[in-house]
Amino acid sequence: MEGIGLKILGALLTTIMAFAVGMTYGGITRKLTARVQNRVGPTIWQNFIDLVKLQSKKTNIYHGVMGHFAPMWIITAAMTVLMFIPVLHPNSTWYSTWFPNLTFHGDLIFLLYMMVFGSLGMALGAGQTGNPNSAIGVTRGLSQMVGFEIPFVLALVALMVQYKTTSIQDIMAIQDQSGVWMMFSNPFSFLAALFASLGMFRYSPFDIVGAPAELASGPVSEFGGKYLGVMMTGGSIFAFIKLTLYVDLFMGGAYSIPELLIKTFALYMVPVFYGWVSPRYRTEQAIRYFWGWPTALGILGVIIAVW
Amino acid sequence: MENKRNSQTIAEYIKNWSRKHSLFIMAYGTGCGAIEIPATLTSRYDAERLGIRGAATPRQADVLLITGYLATKTLKRVIRVYEQMQDPKYVIAFGSCTINGGMYYDSYNTINVLEKYIPVDVYINGCMPRPEAVIAGFQQLQDKIARGEADNGTRYKENLEWYRANQHRVIKNWRMPDYNW
Ligand code: SF4
């Protein structure tokens, strides 16, 4: 049973790393945003401090069972999806020593299903609180998801069709053999997926869900204290998951943690940079954006893949 | 060390430290003071370096800012917002109007002393306080939190009858839900 113990340990380690990386990236973003706006800004650990503060709130409002479960749902979904993502390249030594084979040899389609679970939990929880702002936030979030999922799925379909596999590990192995990253061999799919990531991270032009000024932070507007803290944790794990998935699919995976950090950080800065120079879109503008060029690029990628 | 922690347990000390460095503010923009809040939060005075950050809803907020005179009608909303906030919560009152009525001391529809209706942790005087004064007020609040003396929510709960009686005296048509804060 030593194998099981190691796997559990590895799972714990992966989760803690995903959490720490996601939170720190958020903190670095806050600091960088402040510098861009000619401010000093908070420390890069500010998100951790916020989290400790939220967890040490003395009272929490109770809005009913689903409102209670939503944060747990989000964090459970985040950890589950994390277990299905190859964090490091399977051929690397770090992988076998630090992250024993807890990563599932599979399947992009399954992953696509699982990744919406977090949003689903959020939607159910926000629904129970009965706050009209939450309801509007949820509808906006789902509409936006319909927008960016299309180029994202098109990009993944192009990869799956071209290489006749749905396994992430196989796609990583193909990049290994050919020595070319997918972002260069399938540039159109990569661009489509990159545009989709702008919507996934909900930085500025696409922050229509949270919209503090109009919607009072949208779906989370009735969640405070510990609930908000748990949601923050789940959110940062999800950020890490998305980045790692992109690195695995388009940048050949990572052989060590520092390599993973460099690649994910570079990817993370794309939505952040885009956010600094853009004001917020309205919902229909956001959807029109995703169904415009990103979808066209995605279709082009699929055509090239089939060809 | 005993002195510095003000006889708090280690856990309490850490909690208070994090509370002190992460203040989510609910800026209730009454009166003239609302205009000082953007100045305090944006590039010039940059309150975010102290961990101060805007929260959009009372559920997430730690600090309620009352930025000036309160009409009785507004007081009603302030009480609702205050009661929706989760413990530990703090209140900062700006300007002479919240202390003793200021230049509206004899107005027919504003309240004079905020302290009668909700407990206040820090007053910032002036008419209107400049952002420097606002930040100084925040630092005073932070010191208070670090010493473990900021007990706004508990004070309100313990003296609820007194506060309610005062509130009922000025708000004649009291039709408000009872919140389980
Ligand atoms: S104290 Fe002065 S600036 Fe503040 S609300 Fe009263 S009149 Fe306005």
mmCIF file of N, CA and C and ligand atoms in Angstrom, chain B residues 32 68-69 95-97 103-104 126-128, ligand 1:
data_model
loop_
_atom_site.group_PDB
_atom_site.id
_atom_site.type_symbol
_atom_site.label_atom_id
_atom_site.label_comp_id
_atom_site.label_asym_id
_atom_site.label_seq_id
_atom_site.Cartn_x
_atom_site.Cartn_y
_atom_site.Cartn_z
ATOM 1 N N CYS B 32 -20.338 65.139 1.947
ATOM 2 C CA CYS B 32 -19.337 65.676 1.040
ATOM 3 C C CYS B 32 -18.126 64.769 0.951
ATOM 4 N N GLY B 68 -19.740 61.638 6.125
ATOM 5 C CA GLY B 68 -20.309 62.977 6.262
ATOM 6 C C GLY B 68 -21.663 62.953 6.919
ATOM 7 N N TYR B 69 -22.421 64.028 6.711
ATOM 8 C CA TYR B 69 -23.717 64.135 7.376
ATOM 9 C C TYR B 69 -24.644 63.014 6.921
ATOM 10 N N GLY B 95 -15.360 63.654 9.262
ATOM 11 C CA GLY B 95 -15.869 65.015 9.275
ATOM 12 C C GLY B 95 -16.623 65.397 10.527
ATOM 13 N N SER B 96 -16.760 66.695 10.727
ATOM 14 C CA SER B 96 -17.442 67.186 11.923
ATOM 15 C C SER B 96 -18.893 66.783 11.958
ATOM 16 N N CYS B 97 -19.503 66.586 10.794
ATOM 17 C CA CYS B 97 -20.930 66.280 10.758
ATOM 18 C C CYS B 97 -21.263 65.007 11.514
ATOM 19 N N MET B 103 -21.826 71.721 10.446
ATOM 20 C CA MET B 103 -22.602 72.898 10.032
ATOM 21 C C MET B 103 -24.078 72.575 9.839
ATOM 22 N N TYR B 104 -24.427 71.298 9.966
ATOM 23 C CA TYR B 104 -25.855 70.938 9.869
ATOM 24 C C TYR B 104 -26.448 70.671 11.251
ATOM 25 N N GLY B 126 -12.335 67.351 10.685
ATOM 26 C CA GLY B 126 -12.080 68.184 9.515
ATOM 27 C C GLY B 126 -13.361 68.338 8.758
ATOM 28 N N CYS B 127 -13.345 69.304 7.865
ATOM 29 C CA CYS B 127 -14.561 69.554 7.093
ATOM 30 C C CYS B 127 -14.128 70.038 5.734
ATOM 31 N N MET B 128 -13.720 69.158 4.901
ATOM 32 C CA MET B 128 -13.642 67.710 4.902
ATOM 33 C C MET B 128 -12.208 67.256 5.181
HETATM 34 S S1 SF4 C 1 -18.150 67.719 7.918
HETATM 35 FE FE1 SF4 C 1 -18.157 69.312 6.370
HETATM 36 S S2 SF4 C 1 -17.408 68.269 4.535
HETATM 37 FE FE2 SF4 C 1 -18.078 66.686 5.972
HETATM 38 S S3 SF4 C 1 -20.190 66.250 5.452
HETATM 39 FE FE3 SF4 C 1 -20.214 67.800 7.043
HETATM 40 S S4 SF4 C 1 -20.308 69.739 5.943
HETATM 41 FE FE4 SF4 C 1 -19.649 68.179 4.476
#
